[in-house]
mmCIF file of C-alpha atoms and ligand atoms in Angstrom:
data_model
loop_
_atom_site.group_PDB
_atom_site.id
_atom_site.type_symbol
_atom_site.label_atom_id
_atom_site.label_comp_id
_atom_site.label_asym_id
_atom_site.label_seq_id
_atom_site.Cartn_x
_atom_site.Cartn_y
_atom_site.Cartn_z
ATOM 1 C CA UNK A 26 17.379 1.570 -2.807
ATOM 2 C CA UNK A 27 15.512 4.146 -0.926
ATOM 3 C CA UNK A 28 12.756 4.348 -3.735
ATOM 4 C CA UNK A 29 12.521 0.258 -4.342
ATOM 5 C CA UNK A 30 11.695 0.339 -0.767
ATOM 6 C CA UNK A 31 8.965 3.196 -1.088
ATOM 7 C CA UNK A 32 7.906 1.443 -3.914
ATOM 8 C CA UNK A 33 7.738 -1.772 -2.232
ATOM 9 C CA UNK A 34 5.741 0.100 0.888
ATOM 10 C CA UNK A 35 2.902 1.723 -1.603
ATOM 11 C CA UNK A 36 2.172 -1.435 -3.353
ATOM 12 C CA UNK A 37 1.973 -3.447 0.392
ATOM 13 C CA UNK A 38 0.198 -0.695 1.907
ATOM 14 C CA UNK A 39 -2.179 -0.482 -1.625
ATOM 15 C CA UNK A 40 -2.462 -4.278 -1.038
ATOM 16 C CA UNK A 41 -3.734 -3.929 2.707
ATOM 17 C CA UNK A 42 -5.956 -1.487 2.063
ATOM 18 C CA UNK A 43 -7.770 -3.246 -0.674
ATOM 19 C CA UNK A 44 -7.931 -6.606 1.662
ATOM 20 C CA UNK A 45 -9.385 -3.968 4.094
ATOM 21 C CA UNK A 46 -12.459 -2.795 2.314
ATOM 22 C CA UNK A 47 -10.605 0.648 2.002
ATOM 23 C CA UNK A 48 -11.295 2.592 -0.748
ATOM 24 C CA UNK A 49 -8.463 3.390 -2.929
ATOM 25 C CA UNK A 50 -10.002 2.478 -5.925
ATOM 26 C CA UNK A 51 -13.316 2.876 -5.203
ATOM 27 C CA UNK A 52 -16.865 2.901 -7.782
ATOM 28 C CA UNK A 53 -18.304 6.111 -6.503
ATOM 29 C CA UNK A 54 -18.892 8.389 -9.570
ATOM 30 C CA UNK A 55 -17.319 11.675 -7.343
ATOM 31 C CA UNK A 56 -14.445 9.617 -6.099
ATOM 32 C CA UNK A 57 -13.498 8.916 -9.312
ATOM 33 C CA UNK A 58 -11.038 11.270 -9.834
ATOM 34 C CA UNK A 59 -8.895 10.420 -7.163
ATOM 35 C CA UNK A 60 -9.054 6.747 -8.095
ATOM 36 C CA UNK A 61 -7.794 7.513 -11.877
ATOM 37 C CA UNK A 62 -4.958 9.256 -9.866
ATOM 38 C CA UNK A 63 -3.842 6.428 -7.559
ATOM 39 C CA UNK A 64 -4.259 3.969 -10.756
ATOM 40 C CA UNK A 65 -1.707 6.430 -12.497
ATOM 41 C CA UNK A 66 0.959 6.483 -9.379
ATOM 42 C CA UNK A 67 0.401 2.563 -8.624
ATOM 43 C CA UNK A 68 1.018 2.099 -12.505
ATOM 44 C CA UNK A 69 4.461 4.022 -12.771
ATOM 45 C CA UNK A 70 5.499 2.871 -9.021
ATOM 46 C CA UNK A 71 5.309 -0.861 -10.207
ATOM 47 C CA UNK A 72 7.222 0.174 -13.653
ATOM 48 C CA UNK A 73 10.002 1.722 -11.619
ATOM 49 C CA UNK A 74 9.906 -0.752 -8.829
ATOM 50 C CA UNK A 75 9.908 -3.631 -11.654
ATOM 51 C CA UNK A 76 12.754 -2.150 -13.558
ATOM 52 C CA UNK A 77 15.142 -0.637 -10.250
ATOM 53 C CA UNK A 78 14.741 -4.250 -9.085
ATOM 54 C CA UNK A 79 15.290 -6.110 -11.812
ATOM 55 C CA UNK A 80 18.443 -4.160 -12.909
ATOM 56 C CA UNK A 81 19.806 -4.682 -9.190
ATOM 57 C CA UNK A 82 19.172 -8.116 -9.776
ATOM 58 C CA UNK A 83 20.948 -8.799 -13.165
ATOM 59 C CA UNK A 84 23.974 -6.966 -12.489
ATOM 60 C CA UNK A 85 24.450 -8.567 -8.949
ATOM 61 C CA UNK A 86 24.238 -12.158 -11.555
ATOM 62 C CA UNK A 87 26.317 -10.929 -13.969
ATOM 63 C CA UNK A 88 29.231 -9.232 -11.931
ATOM 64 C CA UNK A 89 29.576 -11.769 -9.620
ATOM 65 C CA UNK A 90 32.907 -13.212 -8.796
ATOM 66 C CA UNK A 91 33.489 -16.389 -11.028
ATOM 67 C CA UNK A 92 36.415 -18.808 -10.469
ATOM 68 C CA UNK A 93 39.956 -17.565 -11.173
ATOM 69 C CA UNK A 94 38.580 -14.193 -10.885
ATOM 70 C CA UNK A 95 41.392 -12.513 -8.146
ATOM 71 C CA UNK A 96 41.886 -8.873 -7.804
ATOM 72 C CA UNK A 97 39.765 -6.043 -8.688
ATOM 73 C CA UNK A 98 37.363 -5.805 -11.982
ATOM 74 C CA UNK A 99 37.681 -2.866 -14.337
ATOM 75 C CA UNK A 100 36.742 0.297 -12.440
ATOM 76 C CA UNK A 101 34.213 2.358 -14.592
ATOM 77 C CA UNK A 102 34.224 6.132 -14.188
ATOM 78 C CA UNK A 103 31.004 8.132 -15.431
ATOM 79 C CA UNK A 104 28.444 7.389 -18.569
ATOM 80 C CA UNK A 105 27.166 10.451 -19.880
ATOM 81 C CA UNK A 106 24.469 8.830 -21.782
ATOM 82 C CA UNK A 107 22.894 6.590 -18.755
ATOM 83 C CA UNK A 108 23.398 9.631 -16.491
ATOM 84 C CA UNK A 109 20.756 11.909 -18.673
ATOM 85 C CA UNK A 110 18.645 8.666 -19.411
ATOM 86 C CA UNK A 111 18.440 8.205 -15.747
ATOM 87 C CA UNK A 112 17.514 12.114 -15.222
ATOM 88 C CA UNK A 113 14.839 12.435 -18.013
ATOM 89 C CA UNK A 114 12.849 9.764 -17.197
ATOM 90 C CA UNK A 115 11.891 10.117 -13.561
ATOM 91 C CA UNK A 116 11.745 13.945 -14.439
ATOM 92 C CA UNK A 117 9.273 12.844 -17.046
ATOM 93 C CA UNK A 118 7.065 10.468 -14.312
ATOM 94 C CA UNK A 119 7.395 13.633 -11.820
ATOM 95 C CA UNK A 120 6.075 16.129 -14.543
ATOM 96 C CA UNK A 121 3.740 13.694 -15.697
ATOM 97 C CA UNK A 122 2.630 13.057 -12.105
ATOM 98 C CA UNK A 123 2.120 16.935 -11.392
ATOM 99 C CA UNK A 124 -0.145 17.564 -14.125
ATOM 100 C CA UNK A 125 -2.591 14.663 -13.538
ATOM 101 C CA UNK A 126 -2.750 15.931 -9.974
ATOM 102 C CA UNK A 127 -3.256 19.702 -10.864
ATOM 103 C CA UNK A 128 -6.374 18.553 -12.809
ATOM 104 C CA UNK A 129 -7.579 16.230 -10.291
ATOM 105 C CA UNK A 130 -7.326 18.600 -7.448
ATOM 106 C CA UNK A 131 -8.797 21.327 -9.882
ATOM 107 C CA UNK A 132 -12.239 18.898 -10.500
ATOM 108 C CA UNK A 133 -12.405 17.869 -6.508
ATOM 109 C CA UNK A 134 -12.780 21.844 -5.570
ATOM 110 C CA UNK A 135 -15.779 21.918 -7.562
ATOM 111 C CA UNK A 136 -19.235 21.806 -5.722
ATOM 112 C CA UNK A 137 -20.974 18.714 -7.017
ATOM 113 C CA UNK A 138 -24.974 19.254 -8.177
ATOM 114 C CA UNK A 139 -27.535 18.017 -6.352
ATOM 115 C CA UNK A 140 -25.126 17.160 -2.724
ATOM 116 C CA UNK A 141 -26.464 17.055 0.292
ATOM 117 C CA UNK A 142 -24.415 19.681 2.401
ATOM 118 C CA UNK A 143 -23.322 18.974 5.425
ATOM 119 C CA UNK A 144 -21.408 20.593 8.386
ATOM 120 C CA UNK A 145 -18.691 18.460 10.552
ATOM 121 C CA UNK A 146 -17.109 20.199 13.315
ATOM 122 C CA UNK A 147 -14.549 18.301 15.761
ATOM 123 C CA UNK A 148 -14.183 19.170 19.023
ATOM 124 C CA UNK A 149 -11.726 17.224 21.869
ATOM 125 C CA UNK A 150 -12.943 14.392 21.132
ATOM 126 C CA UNK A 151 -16.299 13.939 18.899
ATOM 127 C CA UNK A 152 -17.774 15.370 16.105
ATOM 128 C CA UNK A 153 -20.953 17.213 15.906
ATOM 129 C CA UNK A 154 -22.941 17.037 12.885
ATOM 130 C CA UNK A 155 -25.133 19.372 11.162
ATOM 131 C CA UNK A 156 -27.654 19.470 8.421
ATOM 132 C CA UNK A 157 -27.972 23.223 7.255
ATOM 133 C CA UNK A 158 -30.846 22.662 5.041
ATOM 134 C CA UNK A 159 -33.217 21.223 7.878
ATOM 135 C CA UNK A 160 -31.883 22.367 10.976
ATOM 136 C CA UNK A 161 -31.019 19.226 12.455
ATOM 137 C CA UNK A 162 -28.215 17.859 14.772
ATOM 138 C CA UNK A 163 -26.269 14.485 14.992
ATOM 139 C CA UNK A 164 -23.301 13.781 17.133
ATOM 140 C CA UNK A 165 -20.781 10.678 16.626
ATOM 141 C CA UNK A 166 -22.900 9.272 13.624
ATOM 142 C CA UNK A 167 -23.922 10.842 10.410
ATOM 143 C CA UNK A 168 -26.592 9.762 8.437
ATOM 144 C CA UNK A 169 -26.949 9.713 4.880
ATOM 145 C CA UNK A 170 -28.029 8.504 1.672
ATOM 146 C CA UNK A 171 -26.784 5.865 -0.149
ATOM 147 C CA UNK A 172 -26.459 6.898 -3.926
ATOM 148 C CA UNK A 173 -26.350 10.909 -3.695
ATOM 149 C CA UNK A 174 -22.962 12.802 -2.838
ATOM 150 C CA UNK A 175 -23.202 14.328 0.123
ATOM 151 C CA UNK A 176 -20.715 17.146 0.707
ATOM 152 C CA UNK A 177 -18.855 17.881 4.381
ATOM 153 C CA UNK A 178 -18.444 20.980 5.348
ATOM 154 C CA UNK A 179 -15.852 20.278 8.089
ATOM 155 C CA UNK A 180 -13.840 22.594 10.419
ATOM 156 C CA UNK A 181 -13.124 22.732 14.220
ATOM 157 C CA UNK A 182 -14.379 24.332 17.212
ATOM 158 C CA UNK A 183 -10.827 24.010 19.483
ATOM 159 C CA UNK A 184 -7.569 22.104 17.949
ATOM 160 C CA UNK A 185 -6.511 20.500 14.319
ATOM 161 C CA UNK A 186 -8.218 17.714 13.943
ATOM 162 C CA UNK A 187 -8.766 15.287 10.546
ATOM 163 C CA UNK A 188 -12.533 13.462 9.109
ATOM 164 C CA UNK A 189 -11.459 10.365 8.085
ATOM 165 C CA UNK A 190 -14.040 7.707 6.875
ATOM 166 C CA UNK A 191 -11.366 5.579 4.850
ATOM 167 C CA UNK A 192 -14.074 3.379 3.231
ATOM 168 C CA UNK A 193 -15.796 6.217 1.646
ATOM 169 C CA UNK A 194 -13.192 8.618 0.956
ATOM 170 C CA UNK A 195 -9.899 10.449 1.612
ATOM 171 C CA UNK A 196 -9.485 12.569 4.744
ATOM 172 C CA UNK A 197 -9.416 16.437 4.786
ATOM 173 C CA UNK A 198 -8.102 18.235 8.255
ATOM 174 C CA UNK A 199 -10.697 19.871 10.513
ATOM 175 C CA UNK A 200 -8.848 23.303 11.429
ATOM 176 C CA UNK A 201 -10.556 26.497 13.369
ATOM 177 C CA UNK A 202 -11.753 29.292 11.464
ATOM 178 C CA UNK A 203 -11.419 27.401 8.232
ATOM 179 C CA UNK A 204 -13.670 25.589 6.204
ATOM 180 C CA UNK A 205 -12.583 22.366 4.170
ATOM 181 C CA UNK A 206 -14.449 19.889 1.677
ATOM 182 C CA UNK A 207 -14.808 16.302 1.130
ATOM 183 C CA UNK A 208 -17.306 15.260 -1.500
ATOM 184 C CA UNK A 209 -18.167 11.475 -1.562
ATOM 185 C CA UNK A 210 -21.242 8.929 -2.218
ATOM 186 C CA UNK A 211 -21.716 5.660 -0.405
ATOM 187 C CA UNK A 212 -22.895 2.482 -2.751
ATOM 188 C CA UNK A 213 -24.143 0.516 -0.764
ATOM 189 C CA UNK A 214 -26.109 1.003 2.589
ATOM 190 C CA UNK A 215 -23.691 0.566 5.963
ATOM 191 C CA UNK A 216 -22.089 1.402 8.759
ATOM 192 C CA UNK A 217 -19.139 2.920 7.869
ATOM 193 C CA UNK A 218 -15.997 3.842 10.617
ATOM 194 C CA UNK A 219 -14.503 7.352 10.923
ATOM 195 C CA UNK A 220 -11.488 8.448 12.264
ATOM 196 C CA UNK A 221 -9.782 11.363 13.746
ATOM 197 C CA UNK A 222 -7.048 11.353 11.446
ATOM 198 C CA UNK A 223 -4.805 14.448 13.147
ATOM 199 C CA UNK A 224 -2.862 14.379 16.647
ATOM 200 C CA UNK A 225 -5.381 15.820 18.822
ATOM 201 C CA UNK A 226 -5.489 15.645 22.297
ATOM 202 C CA UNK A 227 -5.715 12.667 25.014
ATOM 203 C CA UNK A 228 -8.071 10.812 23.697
ATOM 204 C CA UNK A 229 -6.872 11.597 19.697
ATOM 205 C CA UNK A 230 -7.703 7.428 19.606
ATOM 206 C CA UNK A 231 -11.365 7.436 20.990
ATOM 207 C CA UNK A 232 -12.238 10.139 18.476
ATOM 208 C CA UNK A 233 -14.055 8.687 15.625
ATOM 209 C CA UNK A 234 -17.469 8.260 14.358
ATOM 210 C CA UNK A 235 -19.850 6.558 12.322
ATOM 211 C CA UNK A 236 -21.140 6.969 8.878
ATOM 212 C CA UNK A 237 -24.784 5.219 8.832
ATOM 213 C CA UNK A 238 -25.802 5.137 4.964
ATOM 214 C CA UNK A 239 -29.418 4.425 3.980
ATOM 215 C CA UNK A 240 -31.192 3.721 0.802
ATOM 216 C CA UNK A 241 -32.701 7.152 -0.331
ATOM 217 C CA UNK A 242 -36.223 6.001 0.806
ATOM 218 C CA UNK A 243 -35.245 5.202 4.314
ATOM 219 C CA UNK A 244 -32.868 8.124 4.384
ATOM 220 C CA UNK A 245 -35.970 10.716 3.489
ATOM 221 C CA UNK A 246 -37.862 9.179 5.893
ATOM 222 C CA UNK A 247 -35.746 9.275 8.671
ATOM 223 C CA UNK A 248 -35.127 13.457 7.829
ATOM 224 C CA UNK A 249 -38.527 13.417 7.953
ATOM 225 C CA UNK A 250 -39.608 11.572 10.945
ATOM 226 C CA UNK A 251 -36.413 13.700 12.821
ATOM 227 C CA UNK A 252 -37.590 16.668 11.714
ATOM 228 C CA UNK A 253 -41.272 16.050 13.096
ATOM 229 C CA UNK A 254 -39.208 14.663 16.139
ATOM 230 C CA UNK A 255 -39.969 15.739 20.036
ATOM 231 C CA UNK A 256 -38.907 13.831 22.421
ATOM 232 C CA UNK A 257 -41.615 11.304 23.614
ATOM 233 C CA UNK A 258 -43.527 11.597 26.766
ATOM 234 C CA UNK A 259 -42.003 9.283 29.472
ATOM 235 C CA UNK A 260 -43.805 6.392 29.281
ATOM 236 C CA UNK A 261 -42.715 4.558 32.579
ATOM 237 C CA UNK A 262 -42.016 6.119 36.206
ATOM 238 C CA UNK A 263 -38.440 5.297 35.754
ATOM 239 C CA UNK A 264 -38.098 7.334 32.537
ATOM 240 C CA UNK A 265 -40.345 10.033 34.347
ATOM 241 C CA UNK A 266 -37.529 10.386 37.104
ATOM 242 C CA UNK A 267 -34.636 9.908 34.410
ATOM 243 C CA UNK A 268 -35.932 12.786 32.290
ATOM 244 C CA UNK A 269 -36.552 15.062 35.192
ATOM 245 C CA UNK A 270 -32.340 14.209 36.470
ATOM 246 C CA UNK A 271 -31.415 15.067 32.637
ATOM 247 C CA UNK A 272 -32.533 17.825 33.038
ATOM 248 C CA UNK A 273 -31.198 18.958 36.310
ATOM 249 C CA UNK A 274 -28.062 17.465 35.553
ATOM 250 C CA UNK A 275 -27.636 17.182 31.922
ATOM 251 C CA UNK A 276 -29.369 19.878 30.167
ATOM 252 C CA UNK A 277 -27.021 22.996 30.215
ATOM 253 C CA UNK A 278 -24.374 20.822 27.409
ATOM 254 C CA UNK A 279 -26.865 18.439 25.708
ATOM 255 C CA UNK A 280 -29.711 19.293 23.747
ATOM 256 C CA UNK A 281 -33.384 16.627 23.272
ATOM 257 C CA UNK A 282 -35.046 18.113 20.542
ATOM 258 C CA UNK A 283 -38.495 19.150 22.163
ATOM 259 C CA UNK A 284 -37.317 19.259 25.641
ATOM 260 C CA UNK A 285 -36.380 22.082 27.833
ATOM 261 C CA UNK A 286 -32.539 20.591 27.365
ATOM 262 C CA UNK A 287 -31.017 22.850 25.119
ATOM 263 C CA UNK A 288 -27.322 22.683 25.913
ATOM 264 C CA UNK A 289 -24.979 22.752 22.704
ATOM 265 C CA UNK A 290 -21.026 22.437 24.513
ATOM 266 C CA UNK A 291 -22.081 18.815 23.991
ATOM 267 C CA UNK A 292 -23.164 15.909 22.001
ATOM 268 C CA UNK A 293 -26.599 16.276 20.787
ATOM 269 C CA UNK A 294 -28.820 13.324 22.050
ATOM 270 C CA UNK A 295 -31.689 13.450 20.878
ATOM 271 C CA UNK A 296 -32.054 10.242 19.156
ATOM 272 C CA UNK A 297 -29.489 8.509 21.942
ATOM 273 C CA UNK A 298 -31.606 5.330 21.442
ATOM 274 C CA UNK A 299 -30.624 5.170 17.809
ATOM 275 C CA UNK A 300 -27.527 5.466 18.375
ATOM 276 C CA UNK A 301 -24.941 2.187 17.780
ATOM 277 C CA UNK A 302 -22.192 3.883 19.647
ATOM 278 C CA UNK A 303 -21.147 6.012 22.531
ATOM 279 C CA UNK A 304 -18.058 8.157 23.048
ATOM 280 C CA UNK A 305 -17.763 8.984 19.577
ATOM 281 C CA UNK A 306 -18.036 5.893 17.783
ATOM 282 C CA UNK A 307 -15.836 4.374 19.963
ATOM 283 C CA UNK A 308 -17.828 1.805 22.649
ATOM 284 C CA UNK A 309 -21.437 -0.499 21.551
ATOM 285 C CA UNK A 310 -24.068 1.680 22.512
ATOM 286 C CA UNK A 311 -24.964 -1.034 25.942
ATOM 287 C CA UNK A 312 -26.610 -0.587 29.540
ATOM 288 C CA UNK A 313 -22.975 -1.674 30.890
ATOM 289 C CA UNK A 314 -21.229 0.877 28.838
ATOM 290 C CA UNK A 315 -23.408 3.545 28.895
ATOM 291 C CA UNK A 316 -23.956 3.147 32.911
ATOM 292 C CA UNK A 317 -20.036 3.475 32.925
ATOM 293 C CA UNK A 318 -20.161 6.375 30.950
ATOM 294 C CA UNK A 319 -22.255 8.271 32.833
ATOM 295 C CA UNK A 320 -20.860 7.844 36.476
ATOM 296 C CA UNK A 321 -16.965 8.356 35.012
ATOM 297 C CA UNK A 322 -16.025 8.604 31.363
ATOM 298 C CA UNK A 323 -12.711 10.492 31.889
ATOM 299 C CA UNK A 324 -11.897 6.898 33.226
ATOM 300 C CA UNK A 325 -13.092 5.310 29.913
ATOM 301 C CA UNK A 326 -11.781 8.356 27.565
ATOM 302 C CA UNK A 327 -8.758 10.481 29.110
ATOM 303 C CA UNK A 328 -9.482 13.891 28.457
ATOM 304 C CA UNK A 329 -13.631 13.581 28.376
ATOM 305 C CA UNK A 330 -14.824 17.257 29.587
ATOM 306 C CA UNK A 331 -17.491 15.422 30.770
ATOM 307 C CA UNK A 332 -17.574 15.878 34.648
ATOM 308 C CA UNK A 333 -18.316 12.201 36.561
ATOM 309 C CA UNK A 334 -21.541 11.016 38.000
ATOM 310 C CA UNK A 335 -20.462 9.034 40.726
ATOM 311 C CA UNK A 336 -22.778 10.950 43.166
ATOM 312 C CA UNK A 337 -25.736 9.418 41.927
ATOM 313 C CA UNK A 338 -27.525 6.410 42.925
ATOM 314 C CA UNK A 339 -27.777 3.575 40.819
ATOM 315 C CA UNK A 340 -31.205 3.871 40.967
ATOM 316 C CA UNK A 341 -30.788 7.287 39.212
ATOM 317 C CA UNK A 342 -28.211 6.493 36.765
ATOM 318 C CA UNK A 343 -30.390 2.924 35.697
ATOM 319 C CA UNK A 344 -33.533 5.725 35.114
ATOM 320 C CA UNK A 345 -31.336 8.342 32.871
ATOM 321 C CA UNK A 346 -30.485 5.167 31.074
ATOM 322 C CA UNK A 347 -34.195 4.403 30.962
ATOM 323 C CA UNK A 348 -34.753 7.704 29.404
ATOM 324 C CA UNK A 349 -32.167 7.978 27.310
ATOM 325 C CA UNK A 350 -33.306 5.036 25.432
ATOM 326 C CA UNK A 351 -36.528 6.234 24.785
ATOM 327 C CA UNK A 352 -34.924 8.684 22.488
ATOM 328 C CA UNK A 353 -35.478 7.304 19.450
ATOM 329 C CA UNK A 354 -37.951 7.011 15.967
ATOM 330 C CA UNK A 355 -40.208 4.500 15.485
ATOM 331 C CA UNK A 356 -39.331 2.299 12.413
ATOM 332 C CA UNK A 357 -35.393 2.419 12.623
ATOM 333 C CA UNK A 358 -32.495 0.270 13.890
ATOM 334 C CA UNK A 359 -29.175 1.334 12.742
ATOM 335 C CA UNK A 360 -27.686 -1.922 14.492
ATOM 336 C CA UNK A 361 -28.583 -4.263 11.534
ATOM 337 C CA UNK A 362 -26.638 -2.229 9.001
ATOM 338 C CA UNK A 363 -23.210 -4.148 7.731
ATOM 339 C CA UNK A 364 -20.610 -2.481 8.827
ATOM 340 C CA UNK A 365 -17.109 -1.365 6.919
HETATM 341 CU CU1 CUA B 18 -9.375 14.751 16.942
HETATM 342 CU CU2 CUA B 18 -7.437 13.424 16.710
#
């Protein structure tokens, strides 16, 4: 009973998770392997599911009381035969099982050519991003392109926490002082959700991010462009003021590439106005959430190291706002990607 209702969970679960865009079986070259695995256990879940249930189901139909039946029915004792039949078999689908997945876990260790590397590190409670080869910084959203693995490099900078972008790929856990994989290729350009997949901390919930996939042109261009990127000059009075209180007030955790704000404890923003979230890919990157971001987040996300900014004025917090949406390249808006 135990295993017709496992069986029963995987194949509802399987279900969902296909309705949900998931990908369990997904058409990525690199995620390939896992898929062939999953179509292996799905196939030999259904067989034992279909044949547990169906022998439940007969014998209930054919041992059942008929009329004039009074007293107890033959009692059977032991059936040597059945008993190694019913050993050898799942012992078979076990061994069977273990060697597919020693060979698939074998050909996912491998470094896949031409990836573009990438480092994830999770901290309580976002994920900074990092792209070795040209020295640039994301937090909460990770761009890449569509129709090239990339391959996440991801560990953590505090407690265990897990990179989870269940449209792409599997998770793998983020743990300090160690360095795990996950090699994957988006299809299709989108907006995909991550989540902290590992117990973490207060605000374990309101830690996820965004994977932004772009067609390889748009994706080069944008390394480009951010690579060439300092932050513009203010161009109003208001973002004149703003950029002068970031950096007062702001500068010794976040880093704008090109500014004198250089702080790395947090979230690197120097393409804020990009960005389609806040919080770690949590709230819509508006005015109304953003201005309550700034003067308390704690009070948005429990556990935000983030000190509040209730001391300012409006007028100050409305100009940081100003400025922080500045931050951005010409010739990109993330918002109209489809999301998944
Ligand atoms: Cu980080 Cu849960």
């Amino acid at each position: 009973m135990p295993r017709m209702l496992s069986s029963v969970g995987f194949l509802l679960v399987a279900g969902a998770a296909m309705a949900h865009n998931v990908t369990i079986l997904s058409d990525a070259p690199v995620n390939q392997e896992i898929t062939g695995l999953l179509v292996w256990v799905l196939v030999f879940s259904v067989l034992v599911f279909g044949l547990v249930a169906g022998t439940l189901v007969y014998t209930i139909w054919k041992f059942r009381a008929k009329p004039g039946d009074d007293g107890l029915p033959p009692q059977v004792h032991g059936n040597d035969r059945m008993e190694i039949i019913w050993t050898a078999i799942p012992l078979l689908i076990v061994m069977v099982l273990f060697v597919l997945t020693a060979q698939t876990l074998v050909k996912i260790k491998r470094p896949v050519a031409g990836s573009v590397p990438i480092e994830a590190t999770g901290w309580q409670f976002w994920w900074d991003f990092q792209y070795p080869d040209e020295g640039l910084r994301t937090a909460g959203e990770l761009v890449i392109p569509v129709g090239q693995p990339v391959e996440v490099k991801i560990t953590s900078g505090d407690v265990i926490h897990s990179f989870w972008p269940p449209s792409l790929t599997g998770k793998a856990d983020a743990v300090p002082g160690e360095d795990n994989y996950l090699r994957f290729m988006a299809t299709k350009p989108g907006n995909y959700y991550g989540y902290c997949a590992e117990l973490c901390g207060a605000s374990h919930a309101n830690m996820r991010f965004r994977i932004l996939a772009l067609e390889r042109e748009d994706y080069n261009r944008f390394i480009e462009a951010y690579k060439a990127y300092a932050a513009p000059a203010p161009a109003s009075e208001p973002a004149a003021r703003g950029q002068q209180l970031f950096n007062t007030q702001c500068a010794a955790c976040h880093t704008v590439k090109g500014t004198a704000a250089r702080g790395v404890v947090g979230p690197d923003l120097s393409l804020f106005g990009l960005r389609t979230t806040l919080g770690s890919g949590v709230w819509a990157n508006t005015p109304e959430n953003l201005k309550r971001w700034i003067q308390d987040s704690a009070a948005m996300k429990p556990g935000s190291k983030m000190p509040p900014f209730k001391h300012l004025a409006d007028a100050d917090v409305e100009a940081l706002m100003t400025y922080l949406y500045s931050l951005k390249l010409d010739g990109f808006d993330f918002a109209q990607l489809p999301r998944y």
